[in-house]
Amino acid sequence: MRFIVYNVRDDEIPFIEKWGKDHQVDVTSTTTTLNTETISEAQGFDGISCLQTIPYSRELFDSFHQLGIKYLALRNVGIDNIDMQAAKDNGVLITNVPAYSPESIAEVAVMMALYLSRKVGYMRQQLQDKHEFHFSSEFMGRLISEQTVGVIGTGRIGRHAIQLFRGLGAKVIAYDKYPLKSTNGEFEYVDHLEDIFGQSDIISLHMPATQDNFHLFNHEVFEAMKDNAILINTARGSIVNTGDLIFALESGEIAAAGVDTLENESADLQDSRSTKKITDSDLIKLSMMPNVILTPHSAFHTTESVKNMVTISLNNLKVMFTGGRPKDIVG
């Protein structure tokens, strides 16, 4: 039994090595991104563990078949970047890690809401750009308890975010295509997304990316939102039209945005050793705006998350290779 782990970050290595030792399995790590050129590194291995947001294409799964590799264990939740039909056609079973640490992502969503509600970015800009540091009445913020938070997606992460926002005293409303049977009185479901857009001071996104919600947040929606509204996206970049978001922030259609997931994320973003500078003009513009907090798809990144992502992924590979069917099978 031999497994190879792609896109390995330094923080994952101790957990990978411990798992291999504990299970007496040969596990090899590589920092390279999994694609049609690097798949050759997997020759002779029985399964692949991977973490990336760039595409897993049909050509890649054709290469899986040619190498006789039947198992791919993701170390993340999302599968929107995977050609699932191609995987099926080539006999590749895929698992994900649906709940590595919902609290980690929920905490970042709330942190961003606090940062933006208290206008910390404007204070930092005053210090960094003007080399001034003094009290200013321009930076008057708002309490979370004064605001209505709209949560879209009430899965594990969304529910943790609701608990945290509720703990700060916010009124929480939510929308989900598949609502929970009971909310325990913690929040109120609305019937239509338009209710979230129109009523929320803060909107926090916690749903998977699908064809139906591609660019869900666009110019029309930003116009429908309150002009003091804050958008938090720790879900998927494709849900928000980046160009329309920038226009909305510059024109005052909305007040602020917290962005952890980005459209068209590059392989460099997932490479902890990359030293390349940002060249994307939209990201540069967002990074310079005081009403934006921008992070590199790192909301998940805690010790607990990394441990769970590695351990569950490798456990799934072992179960599949030994003829079992993990509960985390997707597709």
Tab-separated table of C-alpha atoms in Angstrom:
chain	number	residue	atom	x	y	z
A	1	MET	CA	0.000	0.000	0.000
A	2	ARG	CA	1.589	3.260	-1.177
A	3	PHE	CA	0.022	6.717	-1.238
A	4	ILE	CA	1.238	10.061	-2.595
A	5	VAL	CA	0.140	13.410	-1.195
A	6	TYR	CA	0.176	16.399	-3.573
A	7	ASN	CA	0.250	20.127	-2.789
A	8	VAL	CA	1.750	19.512	0.617
A	9	ARG	CA	2.376	22.507	2.838
A	10	ASP	CA	5.011	22.567	5.575
A	11	ASP	CA	2.344	22.537	8.288
A	12	GLU	CA	0.914	19.263	6.941
A	13	ILE	CA	4.169	17.297	6.959
A	14	PRO	CA	4.218	16.296	10.676
A	15	PHE	CA	0.648	14.965	10.437
A	16	ILE	CA	1.405	13.056	7.209
A	17	GLU	CA	4.517	11.487	8.705
A	18	LYS	CA	2.694	10.540	11.919
A	19	TRP	CA	-0.179	8.927	9.996
A	20	GLY	CA	2.236	6.882	7.878
A	21	LYS	CA	4.128	5.706	10.951
A	22	ASP	CA	0.975	4.906	12.942
A	23	HIS	CA	-0.569	2.928	10.073
A	24	GLN	CA	2.700	1.468	8.747
A	25	VAL	CA	1.910	2.757	5.269
A	26	ASP	CA	4.398	4.204	2.770
A	27	VAL	CA	3.285	7.837	2.236
A	28	THR	CA	5.245	10.157	-0.056
A	29	SER	CA	4.753	13.941	-0.050
A	30	THR	CA	5.250	16.390	-2.883
A	31	THR	CA	4.763	20.149	-3.014
A	32	THR	CA	3.742	20.093	-6.669
A	33	THR	CA	0.229	20.796	-7.922
A	34	LEU	CA	-1.635	17.818	-9.372
A	35	ASN	CA	-2.099	18.210	-13.122
A	36	THR	CA	-1.527	16.305	-16.357
A	37	GLU	CA	2.209	17.038	-16.229
A	38	THR	CA	2.837	16.116	-12.580
A	39	ILE	CA	0.577	13.044	-12.419
A	40	SER	CA	3.570	11.004	-13.598
A	41	GLU	CA	5.006	11.371	-10.071
A	42	ALA	CA	2.162	9.110	-8.904
A	43	GLN	CA	3.280	6.142	-10.998
A	44	GLY	CA	3.511	3.062	-8.784
A	45	PHE	CA	1.263	4.498	-6.064
A	46	ASP	CA	-2.143	3.132	-5.066
A	47	GLY	CA	-3.926	6.374	-4.251
A	48	ILE	CA	-3.611	10.155	-4.243
A	49	SER	CA	-4.428	12.746	-1.592
A	50	CYS	CA	-4.761	16.303	-2.856
A	51	LEU	CA	-5.768	19.823	-1.857
A	52	GLN	CA	-6.272	22.406	-4.588
A	53	THR	CA	-8.875	24.711	-6.073
A	54	ILE	CA	-7.678	24.531	-9.680
A	55	PRO	CA	-9.431	22.048	-12.017
A	56	TYR	CA	-9.231	18.266	-11.973
A	57	SER	CA	-9.845	17.799	-15.702
A	58	ARG	CA	-10.941	14.899	-17.894
A	59	GLU	CA	-7.391	14.657	-19.236
A	60	LEU	CA	-6.133	14.290	-15.666
A	61	PHE	CA	-8.548	11.431	-14.926
A	62	ASP	CA	-7.570	9.780	-18.208
A	63	SER	CA	-4.025	9.792	-16.792
A	64	PHE	CA	-5.301	8.245	-13.547
A	65	HIS	CA	-6.690	5.369	-15.614
A	66	GLN	CA	-3.485	4.949	-17.600
A	67	LEU	CA	-1.485	4.705	-14.365
A	68	GLY	CA	-3.994	2.340	-12.764
A	69	ILE	CA	-4.854	4.745	-9.932
A	70	LYS	CA	-8.428	4.335	-8.712
A	71	TYR	CA	-8.566	6.499	-5.592
A	72	LEU	CA	-8.447	10.272	-5.020
A	73	ALA	CA	-8.945	11.583	-1.496
A	74	LEU	CA	-9.426	15.331	-1.266
A	75	ARG	CA	-8.259	17.161	1.835
A	76	ASN	CA	-11.016	19.773	1.427
A	77	VAL	CA	-14.799	20.028	1.085
A	78	GLY	CA	-15.464	21.551	-2.338
A	79	ILE	CA	-15.841	19.421	-5.461
A	80	ASP	CA	-16.991	22.100	-7.919
A	81	ASN	CA	-13.553	22.069	-9.603
A	82	ILE	CA	-13.749	18.336	-10.387
A	83	ASP	CA	-14.989	16.764	-13.619
A	84	MET	CA	-17.026	14.133	-11.796
A	85	GLN	CA	-18.247	12.436	-14.981
A	86	ALA	CA	-14.653	12.030	-16.157
A	87	ALA	CA	-13.713	10.515	-12.797
A	88	LYS	CA	-16.601	8.057	-13.062
A	89	ASP	CA	-15.752	7.177	-16.658
A	90	ASN	CA	-12.207	6.329	-15.576
A	91	GLY	CA	-13.258	4.336	-12.516
A	92	VAL	CA	-11.838	6.795	-9.967
A	93	LEU	CA	-13.484	6.921	-6.542
A	94	ILE	CA	-13.326	10.302	-4.817
A	95	THR	CA	-13.730	11.295	-1.177
A	96	ASN	CA	-13.661	14.688	0.495
A	97	VAL	CA	-13.402	15.950	4.075
A	98	PRO	CA	-16.826	17.499	4.688
A	99	ALA	CA	-16.184	18.660	8.259
A	100	TYR	CA	-12.525	19.238	9.101
A	101	SER	CA	-13.267	22.206	11.384
A	102	PRO	CA	-16.412	24.251	10.708
A	103	GLU	CA	-15.516	26.486	13.655
A	104	SER	CA	-12.306	27.640	11.952
A	105	ILE	CA	-14.085	29.123	8.942
A	106	ALA	CA	-16.982	30.486	10.991
A	107	GLU	CA	-14.569	32.336	13.271
A	108	VAL	CA	-12.922	34.074	10.311
A	109	ALA	CA	-16.321	35.149	8.956
A	110	VAL	CA	-17.153	36.754	12.303
A	111	MET	CA	-13.668	38.253	12.611
A	112	MET	CA	-14.080	39.902	9.218
A	113	ALA	CA	-17.510	41.245	10.196
A	114	LEU	CA	-16.057	42.767	13.379
A	115	TYR	CA	-13.058	44.253	11.539
A	116	LEU	CA	-15.255	45.858	8.909
A	117	SER	CA	-18.034	46.949	11.281
A	118	ARG	CA	-15.486	48.838	13.395
A	119	LYS	CA	-13.746	50.320	10.311
A	120	VAL	CA	-10.321	49.055	11.311
A	121	GLY	CA	-9.138	49.225	7.703
A	122	TYR	CA	-9.648	52.981	7.653
A	123	MET	CA	-7.586	53.341	10.835
A	124	ARG	CA	-4.797	51.229	9.357
A	125	GLN	CA	-4.855	53.292	6.156
A	126	GLN	CA	-4.531	56.494	8.150
A	127	LEU	CA	-1.427	55.135	9.842
A	128	GLN	CA	0.172	53.452	6.826
A	129	ASP	CA	-0.571	55.960	4.057
A	130	LYS	CA	-0.665	59.267	5.912
A	131	HIS	CA	1.680	58.318	8.753
A	132	GLU	CA	-0.895	59.731	11.130
A	133	PHE	CA	-2.293	58.072	14.216
A	134	HIS	CA	-4.976	59.949	16.098
A	135	PHE	CA	-8.610	59.753	17.103
A	136	SER	CA	-11.006	60.481	14.253
A	137	SER	CA	-14.775	60.755	14.420
A	138	GLU	CA	-14.925	59.499	10.810
A	139	PHE	CA	-14.263	55.960	12.009
A	140	MET	CA	-17.383	55.469	14.106
A	141	GLY	CA	-18.346	51.822	13.888
A	142	ARG	CA	-21.411	49.702	14.569
A	143	LEU	CA	-22.024	46.997	17.139
A	144	ILE	CA	-22.780	43.537	15.790
A	145	SER	CA	-25.728	43.525	18.197
A	146	GLU	CA	-27.202	46.483	16.285
A	147	GLN	CA	-27.193	44.577	13.032
A	148	THR	CA	-29.145	41.909	11.205
A	149	VAL	CA	-26.945	39.138	9.865
A	150	GLY	CA	-28.115	37.158	6.838
A	151	VAL	CA	-26.513	33.724	6.549
A	152	ILE	CA	-26.804	31.912	3.219
A	153	GLY	CA	-26.213	28.210	3.736
A	154	THR	CA	-26.988	26.538	7.051
A	155	GLY	CA	-24.715	23.516	6.890
A	156	ARG	CA	-22.055	22.845	9.515
A	157	ILE	CA	-20.100	26.054	8.880
A	158	GLY	CA	-23.173	28.234	8.540
A	159	ARG	CA	-24.606	26.933	11.806
A	160	HIS	CA	-21.380	27.687	13.676
A	161	ALA	CA	-21.344	31.191	12.205
A	162	ILE	CA	-24.936	31.668	13.369
A	163	GLN	CA	-23.998	30.641	16.909
A	164	LEU	CA	-21.113	33.112	16.990
A	165	PHE	CA	-23.117	36.004	15.558
A	166	ARG	CA	-25.928	35.208	17.985
A	167	GLY	CA	-23.397	35.220	20.813
A	168	LEU	CA	-22.544	38.807	19.901
A	169	GLY	CA	-26.227	39.730	20.064
A	170	ALA	CA	-27.066	39.911	16.361
A	171	LYS	CA	-30.435	39.106	14.902
A	172	VAL	CA	-29.854	36.278	12.423
A	173	ILE	CA	-31.945	35.404	9.388
A	174	ALA	CA	-30.997	32.634	6.977
A	175	TYR	CA	-31.706	31.096	3.604
A	176	ASP	CA	-31.030	27.538	2.451
A	177	LYS	CA	-32.479	25.564	-0.458
A	178	TYR	CA	-32.737	22.660	1.984
A	179	PRO	CA	-33.622	24.228	5.342
A	180	LEU	CA	-33.208	22.441	8.650
A	181	LYS	CA	-36.315	20.994	10.201
A	182	SER	CA	-35.701	22.937	13.416
A	183	THR	CA	-33.754	26.120	14.148
A	184	ASN	CA	-34.058	25.790	17.951
A	185	GLY	CA	-35.174	29.385	17.968
A	186	GLU	CA	-31.643	30.582	17.135
A	187	PHE	CA	-32.542	32.168	13.804
A	188	GLU	CA	-35.356	32.650	11.345
A	189	TYR	CA	-35.472	31.273	7.812
A	190	VAL	CA	-36.672	33.570	5.036
A	191	ASP	CA	-38.433	32.253	1.959
A	192	HIS	CA	-36.459	34.128	-0.677
A	193	LEU	CA	-32.880	35.278	-1.198
A	194	GLU	CA	-34.256	38.736	-1.908
A	195	ASP	CA	-35.239	38.922	1.774
A	196	ILE	CA	-31.602	38.357	2.741
A	197	PHE	CA	-30.423	41.024	0.285
A	198	GLY	CA	-32.886	43.655	1.459
A	199	GLN	CA	-32.917	43.067	5.218
A	200	SER	CA	-29.308	42.231	6.106
A	201	ASP	CA	-26.631	44.570	7.385
A	202	ILE	CA	-24.112	41.724	7.129
A	203	ILE	CA	-24.382	38.847	4.649
A	204	SER	CA	-22.190	35.801	5.298
A	205	LEU	CA	-21.871	33.147	2.571
A	206	HIS	CA	-21.592	29.470	3.543
A	207	MET	CA	-22.872	27.449	0.575
A	208	PRO	CA	-21.040	25.322	-1.993
A	209	ALA	CA	-20.437	26.618	-5.499
A	210	THR	CA	-22.892	25.352	-8.110
A	211	GLN	CA	-23.885	26.322	-11.630
A	212	ASP	CA	-27.027	27.889	-10.173
A	213	ASN	CA	-25.168	30.298	-7.878
A	214	PHE	CA	-22.364	31.310	-10.258
A	215	HIS	CA	-22.032	35.110	-9.871
A	216	LEU	CA	-25.097	35.120	-7.635
A	217	PHE	CA	-23.776	38.357	-6.182
A	218	ASN	CA	-23.665	40.720	-9.129
A	219	HIS	CA	-24.490	44.342	-9.887
A	220	GLU	CA	-28.237	43.776	-9.610
A	221	VAL	CA	-27.934	42.163	-6.189
A	222	PHE	CA	-25.510	44.786	-4.887
A	223	GLU	CA	-28.028	47.459	-5.881
A	224	ALA	CA	-30.687	45.591	-3.892
A	225	MET	CA	-28.541	45.440	-0.748
A	226	LYS	CA	-28.406	48.149	1.904
A	227	ASP	CA	-25.800	50.822	1.277
A	228	ASN	CA	-24.329	50.095	4.727
A	229	ALA	CA	-24.202	46.339	4.075
A	230	ILE	CA	-21.126	44.166	4.539
A	231	LEU	CA	-20.570	41.049	2.390
A	232	ILE	CA	-18.460	38.204	3.814
A	233	ASN	CA	-17.353	35.412	1.456
A	234	THR	CA	-15.552	32.467	3.044
A	235	ALA	CA	-17.362	30.021	0.722
A	236	ARG	CA	-16.361	30.039	-2.961
A	237	GLY	CA	-15.025	32.803	-5.184
A	238	SER	CA	-17.303	32.017	-8.117
A	239	ILE	CA	-20.381	33.059	-6.111
A	240	VAL	CA	-19.351	36.729	-6.342
A	241	ASN	CA	-18.671	38.699	-9.533
A	242	THR	CA	-15.410	40.391	-8.584
A	243	GLY	CA	-15.729	43.267	-11.025
A	244	ASP	CA	-19.245	44.058	-9.831
A	245	LEU	CA	-18.089	43.839	-6.207
A	246	ILE	CA	-15.344	46.397	-6.814
A	247	PHE	CA	-17.828	48.735	-8.482
A	248	ALA	CA	-20.272	48.300	-5.596
A	249	LEU	CA	-17.574	49.145	-3.044
A	250	GLU	CA	-16.270	52.143	-4.978
A	251	SER	CA	-19.723	53.546	-5.752
A	252	GLY	CA	-21.157	53.056	-2.267
A	253	GLU	CA	-23.753	50.449	-3.250
A	254	ILE	CA	-22.457	48.477	-0.272
A	255	ALA	CA	-20.165	49.510	2.572
A	256	ALA	CA	-17.535	46.791	2.851
A	257	ALA	CA	-16.469	43.242	2.010
A	258	GLY	CA	-14.510	40.419	3.590
A	259	VAL	CA	-13.012	38.173	0.889
A	260	ASP	CA	-11.304	34.876	1.668
A	261	THR	CA	-12.194	32.983	-1.506
A	262	LEU	CA	-11.378	34.423	-4.893
A	263	GLU	CA	-12.433	33.919	-8.486
A	264	ASN	CA	-9.978	31.980	-10.636
A	265	GLU	CA	-7.612	31.105	-7.800
A	266	SER	CA	-4.169	30.196	-9.121
A	267	ALA	CA	-1.973	27.287	-8.106
A	268	ASP	CA	0.437	29.775	-6.518
A	269	LEU	CA	-2.215	30.687	-3.970
A	270	GLN	CA	-2.162	27.104	-2.677
A	271	ASP	CA	1.645	26.905	-2.727
A	272	SER	CA	3.014	27.815	0.701
A	273	ARG	CA	6.492	28.156	-0.806
A	274	SER	CA	5.536	30.514	-3.610
A	275	THR	CA	7.307	33.879	-3.639
A	276	LYS	CA	5.427	35.264	-6.636
A	277	LYS	CA	3.866	38.686	-6.227
A	278	ILE	CA	0.219	39.426	-6.961
A	279	THR	CA	-0.307	40.604	-10.541
A	280	ASP	CA	-4.104	40.315	-10.775
A	281	SER	CA	-5.386	43.889	-11.061
A	282	ASP	CA	-8.644	43.125	-9.229
A	283	LEU	CA	-6.829	41.637	-6.248
A	284	ILE	CA	-4.422	44.561	-6.124
A	285	LYS	CA	-7.332	47.000	-6.168
A	286	LEU	CA	-9.206	45.110	-3.429
A	287	SER	CA	-6.084	44.876	-1.268
A	288	MET	CA	-5.719	48.664	-1.288
A	289	MET	CA	-9.294	49.433	-0.262
A	290	PRO	CA	-9.796	50.329	3.427
A	291	ASN	CA	-13.305	48.859	3.394
A	292	VAL	CA	-12.026	45.413	2.362
A	293	ILE	CA	-10.261	42.662	4.252
A	294	LEU	CA	-8.638	40.187	1.876
A	295	THR	CA	-7.161	36.815	2.883
A	296	PRO	CA	-5.709	34.043	0.641
A	297	HIS	CA	-8.292	31.266	1.089
A	298	SER	CA	-6.988	30.672	4.603
A	299	ALA	CA	-10.121	30.787	6.763
A	300	PHE	CA	-9.813	27.030	7.327
A	301	HIS	CA	-6.197	27.265	8.471
A	302	THR	CA	-5.939	26.159	12.097
A	303	THR	CA	-4.025	23.325	13.729
A	304	GLU	CA	-7.234	21.339	14.176
A	305	SER	CA	-8.211	21.770	10.529
A	306	VAL	CA	-4.857	20.720	9.115
A	307	LYS	CA	-4.707	17.644	11.335
A	308	ASN	CA	-8.244	16.578	10.396
A	309	MET	CA	-7.798	17.256	6.680
A	310	VAL	CA	-4.685	15.085	6.495
A	311	THR	CA	-5.907	12.311	8.779
A	312	ILE	CA	-9.397	11.935	7.294
A	313	SER	CA	-8.052	12.062	3.724
A	314	LEU	CA	-5.471	9.340	4.318
A	315	ASN	CA	-7.953	7.247	6.313
A	316	ASN	CA	-10.312	7.419	3.331
A	317	LEU	CA	-7.563	6.249	0.973
A	318	LYS	CA	-6.796	3.276	3.206
A	319	VAL	CA	-10.465	2.287	3.475
A	320	MET	CA	-10.944	2.484	-0.308
A	321	PHE	CA	-7.774	0.530	-1.062
A	322	THR	CA	-8.772	-2.257	1.353
A	323	GLY	CA	-12.161	-2.627	-0.304
A	324	GLY	CA	-14.316	-0.509	1.991
A	325	ARG	CA	-16.573	2.384	1.144
A	326	PRO	CA	-15.904	5.520	3.219
A	327	LYS	CA	-18.868	7.650	4.279
A	328	ASP	CA	-17.154	10.597	2.564
A	329	ILE	CA	-17.541	9.224	-0.989
A	330	VAL	CA	-18.703	11.984	-3.367
A	331	GLY	CA	-20.282	11.838	-6.790
